[in-house]
Amino acid sequence: MKKTPLRMCVICRTKADKRDFIRIVLNKDETVTFDPTGKVSGRGAYLCRNEKCIMAELKAHKLSKGLRHPITEADYEQLAKELLAQCANEV
Ligand SMILES: [Zn+2]
């Protein structure tokens, strides 16, 4: 059995396996993007895969703190769209 480190949601601070979270990654070119595979290299921040935490993030903008890097408006706009799409997929 491979041990997987726990990740924490930037909003509600719940800890869980990273596969249970939405991963947002700070890329090498300093753009910040949604990482649906969880495999992109770079610093990651995590959000629960639920509407409550996603909507809270869109108001509170805690991801930039989690990433310890500012997120540009353009990146955030794109990110918001992708996060909302995740909400829509939630059953
Ligand atoms: Zn959460």
mmCIF file of N, CA and C and ligand atoms in Angstrom:
data_model
loop_
_atom_site.group_PDB
_atom_site.id
_atom_site.type_symbol
_atom_site.label_atom_id
_atom_site.label_comp_id
_atom_site.label_asym_id
_atom_site.label_seq_id
_atom_site.Cartn_x
_atom_site.Cartn_y
_atom_site.Cartn_z
ATOM 1 N N MET A 1 0.854 -1.206 0.000
ATOM 2 C CA MET A 1 0.000 0.000 0.000
ATOM 3 C C MET A 1 0.886 1.250 0.000
ATOM 4 N N LYS A 2 0.583 2.120 -0.936
ATOM 5 C CA LYS A 2 1.335 3.359 -1.029
ATOM 6 C C LYS A 2 0.684 4.398 -0.113
ATOM 7 N N LYS A 3 1.512 5.054 0.657
ATOM 8 C CA LYS A 3 0.986 6.057 1.564
ATOM 9 C C LYS A 3 0.813 7.383 0.813
ATOM 10 N N THR A 4 -0.372 7.958 0.894
ATOM 11 C CA THR A 4 -0.585 9.238 0.219
ATOM 12 C C THR A 4 -0.703 10.348 1.257
ATOM 13 N N PRO A 5 0.042 11.413 1.058
ATOM 14 C CA PRO A 5 -0.016 12.516 2.016
ATOM 15 C C PRO A 5 -1.367 13.220 1.961
ATOM 16 N N LEU A 6 -1.803 13.730 3.109
ATOM 17 C CA LEU A 6 -3.078 14.432 3.153
ATOM 18 C C LEU A 6 -2.929 15.877 2.690
ATOM 19 N N ARG A 7 -3.960 16.346 2.008
ATOM 20 C CA ARG A 7 -4.012 17.743 1.568
ATOM 21 C C ARG A 7 -5.123 18.448 2.318
ATOM 22 N N MET A 8 -5.084 19.784 2.293
ATOM 23 C CA MET A 8 -6.076 20.537 3.036
ATOM 24 C C MET A 8 -6.780 21.543 2.142
ATOM 25 N N CYS A 9 -8.094 21.611 2.278
ATOM 26 C CA CYS A 9 -8.893 22.595 1.551
ATOM 27 C C CYS A 9 -8.564 23.995 2.072
ATOM 28 N N VAL A 10 -8.329 24.949 1.164
ATOM 29 C CA VAL A 10 -7.972 26.306 1.599
ATOM 30 C C VAL A 10 -9.151 27.030 2.261
ATOM 31 N N ILE A 11 -10.358 26.544 2.031
ATOM 32 C CA ILE A 11 -11.540 27.181 2.594
ATOM 33 C C ILE A 11 -11.929 26.594 3.951
ATOM 34 N N CYS A 12 -12.266 25.316 3.979
ATOM 35 C CA CYS A 12 -12.803 24.754 5.228
ATOM 36 C C CYS A 12 -11.746 24.000 6.038
ATOM 37 N N ARG A 13 -10.529 23.892 5.486
ATOM 38 C CA ARG A 13 -9.392 23.265 6.161
ATOM 39 C C ARG A 13 -9.618 21.786 6.490
ATOM 40 N N THR A 14 -10.536 21.164 5.766
ATOM 41 C CA THR A 14 -10.704 19.717 5.873
ATOM 42 C C THR A 14 -9.487 19.041 5.255
ATOM 43 N N LYS A 15 -9.014 17.989 5.903
ATOM 44 C CA LYS A 15 -7.893 17.241 5.344
ATOM 45 C C LYS A 15 -8.386 15.953 4.716
ATOM 46 N N ALA A 16 -7.863 15.660 3.538
ATOM 47 C CA ALA A 16 -8.242 14.426 2.859
ATOM 48 C C ALA A 16 -7.202 14.085 1.807
ATOM 49 N N ASP A 17 -7.359 12.927 1.207
ATOM 50 C CA ASP A 17 -6.490 12.518 0.115
ATOM 51 C C ASP A 17 -6.635 13.509 -1.035
ATOM 52 N N LYS A 18 -5.536 13.788 -1.734
ATOM 53 C CA LYS A 18 -5.608 14.817 -2.782
ATOM 54 C C LYS A 18 -6.570 14.443 -3.906
ATOM 55 N N ARG A 19 -6.824 13.152 -4.085
ATOM 56 C CA ARG A 19 -7.773 12.761 -5.138
ATOM 57 C C ARG A 19 -9.199 13.208 -4.834
ATOM 58 N N ASP A 20 -9.464 13.518 -3.563
ATOM 59 C CA ASP A 20 -10.794 13.997 -3.188
ATOM 60 C C ASP A 20 -10.967 15.492 -3.425
ATOM 61 N N PHE A 21 -9.886 16.140 -3.782
ATOM 62 C CA PHE A 21 -9.930 17.594 -3.941
ATOM 63 C C PHE A 21 -9.768 18.029 -5.387
ATOM 64 N N ILE A 22 -10.148 19.276 -5.617
ATOM 65 C CA ILE A 22 -9.823 19.952 -6.870
ATOM 66 C C ILE A 22 -8.437 20.564 -6.659
ATOM 67 N N ARG A 23 -7.531 20.343 -7.596
ATOM 68 C CA ARG A 23 -6.176 20.895 -7.436
ATOM 69 C C ARG A 23 -5.985 22.111 -8.341
ATOM 70 N N ILE A 24 -5.436 23.136 -7.762
ATOM 71 C CA ILE A 24 -5.087 24.329 -8.524
ATOM 72 C C ILE A 24 -3.579 24.454 -8.420
ATOM 73 N N VAL A 25 -2.939 24.645 -9.562
ATOM 74 C CA VAL A 25 -1.478 24.594 -9.573
ATOM 75 C C VAL A 25 -0.867 25.911 -10.046
ATOM 76 N N LEU A 26 0.246 26.255 -9.396
ATOM 77 C CA LEU A 26 1.055 27.392 -9.833
ATOM 78 C C LEU A 26 2.092 26.842 -10.803
ATOM 79 N N ASN A 27 1.940 27.180 -12.068
ATOM 80 C CA ASN A 27 2.834 26.652 -13.100
ATOM 81 C C ASN A 27 4.187 27.361 -13.087
ATOM 82 N N LYS A 28 5.139 26.758 -13.797
ATOM 83 C CA LYS A 28 6.491 27.335 -13.851
ATOM 84 C C LYS A 28 6.496 28.722 -14.466
ATOM 85 N N ASP A 29 5.543 28.983 -15.375
ATOM 86 C CA ASP A 29 5.478 30.312 -15.998
ATOM 87 C C ASP A 29 4.665 31.300 -15.157
ATOM 88 N N GLU A 30 4.365 30.882 -13.906
ATOM 89 C CA GLU A 30 3.655 31.721 -12.932
ATOM 90 C C GLU A 30 2.182 31.937 -13.243
ATOM 91 N N THR A 31 1.634 31.198 -14.211
ATOM 92 C CA THR A 31 0.188 31.205 -14.386
ATOM 93 C C THR A 31 -0.393 30.247 -13.354
ATOM 94 N N VAL A 32 -1.653 30.466 -13.013
ATOM 95 C CA VAL A 32 -2.332 29.609 -12.053
ATOM 96 C C VAL A 32 -3.520 28.959 -12.765
ATOM 97 N N THR A 33 -3.533 27.645 -12.783
ATOM 98 C CA THR A 33 -4.568 26.939 -13.543
ATOM 99 C C THR A 33 -5.152 25.780 -12.745
ATOM 100 N N PHE A 34 -6.344 25.376 -13.153
ATOM 101 C CA PHE A 34 -6.997 24.191 -12.626
ATOM 102 C C PHE A 34 -6.252 22.979 -13.164
ATOM 103 N N ASP A 35 -5.988 22.022 -12.308
ATOM 104 C CA ASP A 35 -5.254 20.826 -12.716
ATOM 105 C C ASP A 35 -6.137 19.600 -12.520
ATOM 106 N N PRO A 36 -6.904 19.239 -13.555
ATOM 107 C CA PRO A 36 -7.839 18.115 -13.396
ATOM 108 C C PRO A 36 -7.144 16.770 -13.193
ATOM 109 N N THR A 37 -5.890 16.645 -13.632
ATOM 110 C CA THR A 37 -5.193 15.366 -13.506
ATOM 111 C C THR A 37 -4.503 15.230 -12.146
ATOM 112 N N GLY A 38 -4.207 16.368 -11.493
ATOM 113 C CA GLY A 38 -3.480 16.328 -10.227
ATOM 114 C C GLY A 38 -2.018 15.993 -10.417
ATOM 115 N N LYS A 39 -1.542 16.032 -11.659
ATOM 116 C CA LYS A 39 -0.173 15.583 -11.942
ATOM 117 C C LYS A 39 0.747 16.680 -12.439
ATOM 118 N N VAL A 40 0.204 17.873 -12.609
ATOM 119 C CA VAL A 40 1.045 18.974 -13.094
ATOM 120 C C VAL A 40 2.054 19.328 -12.006
ATOM 121 N N SER A 41 3.314 19.527 -12.385
ATOM 122 C CA SER A 41 4.318 19.852 -11.370
ATOM 123 C C SER A 41 4.230 21.332 -11.021
ATOM 124 N N GLY A 42 4.512 21.624 -9.774
ATOM 125 C CA GLY A 42 4.414 22.991 -9.286
ATOM 126 C C GLY A 42 3.676 22.985 -7.964
ATOM 127 N N ARG A 43 3.679 24.131 -7.288
ATOM 128 C CA ARG A 43 3.000 24.228 -6.007
ATOM 129 C C ARG A 43 1.495 24.122 -6.223
ATOM 130 N N GLY A 44 0.835 23.324 -5.408
ATOM 131 C CA GLY A 44 -0.605 23.148 -5.560
ATOM 132 C C GLY A 44 -1.370 23.678 -4.365
ATOM 133 N N ALA A 45 -2.610 24.062 -4.614
ATOM 134 C CA ALA A 45 -3.531 24.383 -3.528
ATOM 135 C C ALA A 45 -4.811 23.594 -3.805
ATOM 136 N N TYR A 46 -5.562 23.323 -2.750
ATOM 137 C CA TYR A 46 -6.671 22.390 -2.889
ATOM 138 C C TYR A 46 -7.980 22.964 -2.396
ATOM 139 N N LEU A 47 -9.045 22.523 -3.054
ATOM 140 C CA LEU A 47 -10.404 22.928 -2.702
ATOM 141 C C LEU A 47 -11.269 21.677 -2.692
ATOM 142 N N CYS A 48 -12.220 21.613 -1.765
ATOM 143 C CA CYS A 48 -13.155 20.492 -1.776
ATOM 144 C C CYS A 48 -13.915 20.476 -3.094
ATOM 145 N N ARG A 49 -14.284 19.283 -3.492
ATOM 146 C CA ARG A 49 -15.050 19.131 -4.715
ATOM 147 C C ARG A 49 -16.530 19.366 -4.413
ATOM 148 N N ASN A 50 -16.845 20.463 -3.783
ATOM 149 C CA ASN A 50 -18.258 20.741 -3.547
ATOM 150 C C ASN A 50 -18.556 22.222 -3.722
ATOM 151 N N GLU A 51 -19.815 22.479 -3.994
ATOM 152 C CA GLU A 51 -20.222 23.824 -4.366
ATOM 153 C C GLU A 51 -19.950 24.830 -3.246
ATOM 154 N N LYS A 52 -20.127 24.379 -2.010
ATOM 155 C CA LYS A 52 -19.968 25.274 -0.871
ATOM 156 C C LYS A 52 -18.565 25.867 -0.833
ATOM 157 N N CYS A 53 -17.573 25.023 -0.935
ATOM 158 C CA CYS A 53 -16.198 25.515 -0.861
ATOM 159 C C CYS A 53 -15.807 26.275 -2.128
ATOM 160 N N ILE A 54 -16.307 25.837 -3.274
ATOM 161 C CA ILE A 54 -15.994 26.535 -4.528
ATOM 162 C C ILE A 54 -16.587 27.942 -4.499
ATOM 163 N N MET A 55 -17.849 28.059 -4.105
ATOM 164 C CA MET A 55 -18.487 29.372 -4.054
ATOM 165 C C MET A 55 -17.798 30.271 -3.016
ATOM 166 N N ALA A 56 -17.404 29.674 -1.895
ATOM 167 C CA ALA A 56 -16.707 30.443 -0.858
ATOM 168 C C ALA A 56 -15.373 30.954 -1.396
ATOM 169 N N GLU A 57 -14.678 30.127 -2.151
ATOM 170 C CA GLU A 57 -13.397 30.540 -2.720
ATOM 171 C C GLU A 57 -13.582 31.694 -3.706
ATOM 172 N N LEU A 58 -14.626 31.650 -4.498
ATOM 173 C CA LEU A 58 -14.838 32.708 -5.486
ATOM 174 C C LEU A 58 -15.086 34.052 -4.796
ATOM 175 N N LYS A 59 -15.519 33.999 -3.539
ATOM 176 C CA LYS A 59 -15.694 35.241 -2.774
ATOM 177 C C LYS A 59 -14.434 35.584 -1.986
ATOM 178 N N ALA A 60 -13.830 34.580 -1.382
ATOM 179 C CA ALA A 60 -12.750 34.836 -0.417
ATOM 180 C C ALA A 60 -11.357 34.893 -1.047
ATOM 181 N N HIS A 61 -11.191 34.278 -2.216
ATOM 182 C CA HIS A 61 -9.905 34.294 -2.924
ATOM 183 C C HIS A 61 -8.745 33.852 -2.028
ATOM 184 N N LYS A 62 -8.892 32.684 -1.438
ATOM 185 C CA LYS A 62 -7.827 32.189 -0.548
ATOM 186 C C LYS A 62 -6.776 31.373 -1.291
ATOM 187 N N LEU A 63 -7.057 31.047 -2.546
ATOM 188 C CA LEU A 63 -6.110 30.196 -3.269
ATOM 189 C C LEU A 63 -4.745 30.863 -3.424
ATOM 190 N N SER A 64 -4.751 32.184 -3.630
ATOM 191 C CA SER A 64 -3.458 32.848 -3.810
ATOM 192 C C SER A 64 -2.615 32.740 -2.543
ATOM 193 N N LYS A 65 -3.284 32.727 -1.393
ATOM 194 C CA LYS A 65 -2.550 32.532 -0.129
ATOM 195 C C LYS A 65 -2.019 31.110 -0.043
ATOM 196 N N GLY A 66 -2.861 30.170 -0.418
ATOM 197 C CA GLY A 66 -2.456 28.761 -0.405
ATOM 198 C C GLY A 66 -1.267 28.506 -1.307
ATOM 199 N N LEU A 67 -1.245 29.231 -2.424
ATOM 200 C CA LEU A 67 -0.159 29.057 -3.396
ATOM 201 C C LEU A 67 1.026 29.958 -3.065
ATOM 202 N N ARG A 68 0.818 30.867 -2.125
ATOM 203 C CA ARG A 68 1.815 31.882 -1.770
ATOM 204 C C ARG A 68 2.264 32.642 -3.015
ATOM 205 N N HIS A 69 1.294 32.962 -3.832
ATOM 206 C CA HIS A 69 1.578 33.667 -5.081
ATOM 207 C C HIS A 69 0.304 34.367 -5.516
ATOM 208 N N PRO A 70 0.408 35.614 -6.002
ATOM 209 C CA PRO A 70 -0.811 36.281 -6.473
ATOM 210 C C PRO A 70 -1.334 35.637 -7.748
ATOM 211 N N ILE A 71 -2.654 35.694 -7.917
ATOM 212 C CA ILE A 71 -3.274 35.170 -9.127
ATOM 213 C C ILE A 71 -3.765 36.363 -9.941
ATOM 214 N N THR A 72 -3.382 36.433 -11.197
ATOM 215 C CA THR A 72 -3.806 37.569 -12.026
ATOM 216 C C THR A 72 -5.311 37.487 -12.268
ATOM 217 N N GLU A 73 -5.893 38.635 -12.600
ATOM 218 C CA GLU A 73 -7.333 38.681 -12.827
ATOM 219 C C GLU A 73 -7.749 37.749 -13.964
ATOM 220 N N ALA A 74 -6.955 37.755 -15.020
ATOM 221 C CA ALA A 74 -7.266 36.914 -16.181
ATOM 222 C C ALA A 74 -7.234 35.427 -15.791
ATOM 223 N N ASP A 75 -6.206 35.037 -15.043
ATOM 224 C CA ASP A 75 -6.099 33.650 -14.589
ATOM 225 C C ASP A 75 -7.275 33.291 -13.682
ATOM 226 N N TYR A 76 -7.621 34.246 -12.818
ATOM 227 C CA TYR A 76 -8.684 33.956 -11.864
ATOM 228 C C TYR A 76 -10.026 33.789 -12.561
ATOM 229 N N GLU A 77 -10.228 34.601 -13.611
ATOM 230 C CA GLU A 77 -11.469 34.521 -14.373
ATOM 231 C C GLU A 77 -11.625 33.141 -15.010
ATOM 232 N N GLN A 78 -10.526 32.682 -15.606
ATOM 233 C CA GLN A 78 -10.522 31.361 -16.245
ATOM 234 C C GLN A 78 -10.741 30.271 -15.184
ATOM 235 N N LEU A 79 -10.051 30.423 -14.072
ATOM 236 C CA LEU A 79 -10.138 29.470 -12.977
ATOM 237 C C LEU A 79 -11.577 29.395 -12.448
ATOM 238 N N ALA A 80 -12.191 30.553 -12.287
ATOM 239 C CA ALA A 80 -13.555 30.611 -11.771
ATOM 240 C C ALA A 80 -14.500 29.834 -12.680
ATOM 241 N N LYS A 81 -14.327 29.996 -13.997
ATOM 242 C CA LYS A 81 -15.163 29.274 -14.959
ATOM 243 C C LYS A 81 -15.008 27.772 -14.780
ATOM 244 N N GLU A 82 -13.761 27.339 -14.637
ATOM 245 C CA GLU A 82 -13.496 25.908 -14.524
ATOM 246 C C GLU A 82 -14.011 25.349 -13.200
ATOM 247 N N LEU A 83 -13.893 26.148 -12.146
ATOM 248 C CA LEU A 83 -14.397 25.686 -10.849
ATOM 249 C C LEU A 83 -15.916 25.577 -10.879
ATOM 250 N N LEU A 84 -16.557 26.558 -11.529
ATOM 251 C CA LEU A 84 -18.016 26.517 -11.620
ATOM 252 C C LEU A 84 -18.479 25.329 -12.465
ATOM 253 N N ALA A 85 -17.678 24.983 -13.464
ATOM 254 C CA ALA A 85 -18.003 23.805 -14.280
ATOM 255 C C ALA A 85 -17.947 22.545 -13.420
ATOM 256 N N GLN A 86 -16.996 22.525 -12.453
ATOM 257 C CA GLN A 86 -16.905 21.398 -11.520
ATOM 258 C C GLN A 86 -18.175 21.298 -10.674
ATOM 259 N N CYS A 87 -18.685 22.453 -10.241
ATOM 260 C CA CYS A 87 -19.939 22.507 -9.490
ATOM 261 C C CYS A 87 -21.054 21.870 -10.297
ATOM 262 N N ALA A 88 -21.124 22.263 -11.573
ATOM 263 C CA ALA A 88 -22.206 21.796 -12.433
ATOM 264 C C ALA A 88 -22.163 20.281 -12.596
ATOM 265 N N ASN A 89 -20.939 19.715 -12.529
ATOM 266 C CA ASN A 89 -20.797 18.272 -12.695
ATOM 267 C C ASN A 89 -21.122 17.501 -11.421
ATOM 268 N N GLU A 90 -21.173 18.220 -10.326
ATOM 269 C CA GLU A 90 -21.442 17.594 -9.036
ATOM 270 C C GLU A 90 -22.846 16.981 -9.039
ATOM 271 N N VAL A 91 -22.927 15.724 -8.635
ATOM 272 C CA VAL A 91 -24.237 15.062 -8.613
ATOM 273 C C VAL A 91 -24.876 15.267 -7.241
HETATM 274 ZN ZN ZN B 1 -13.512 22.661 1.736
#
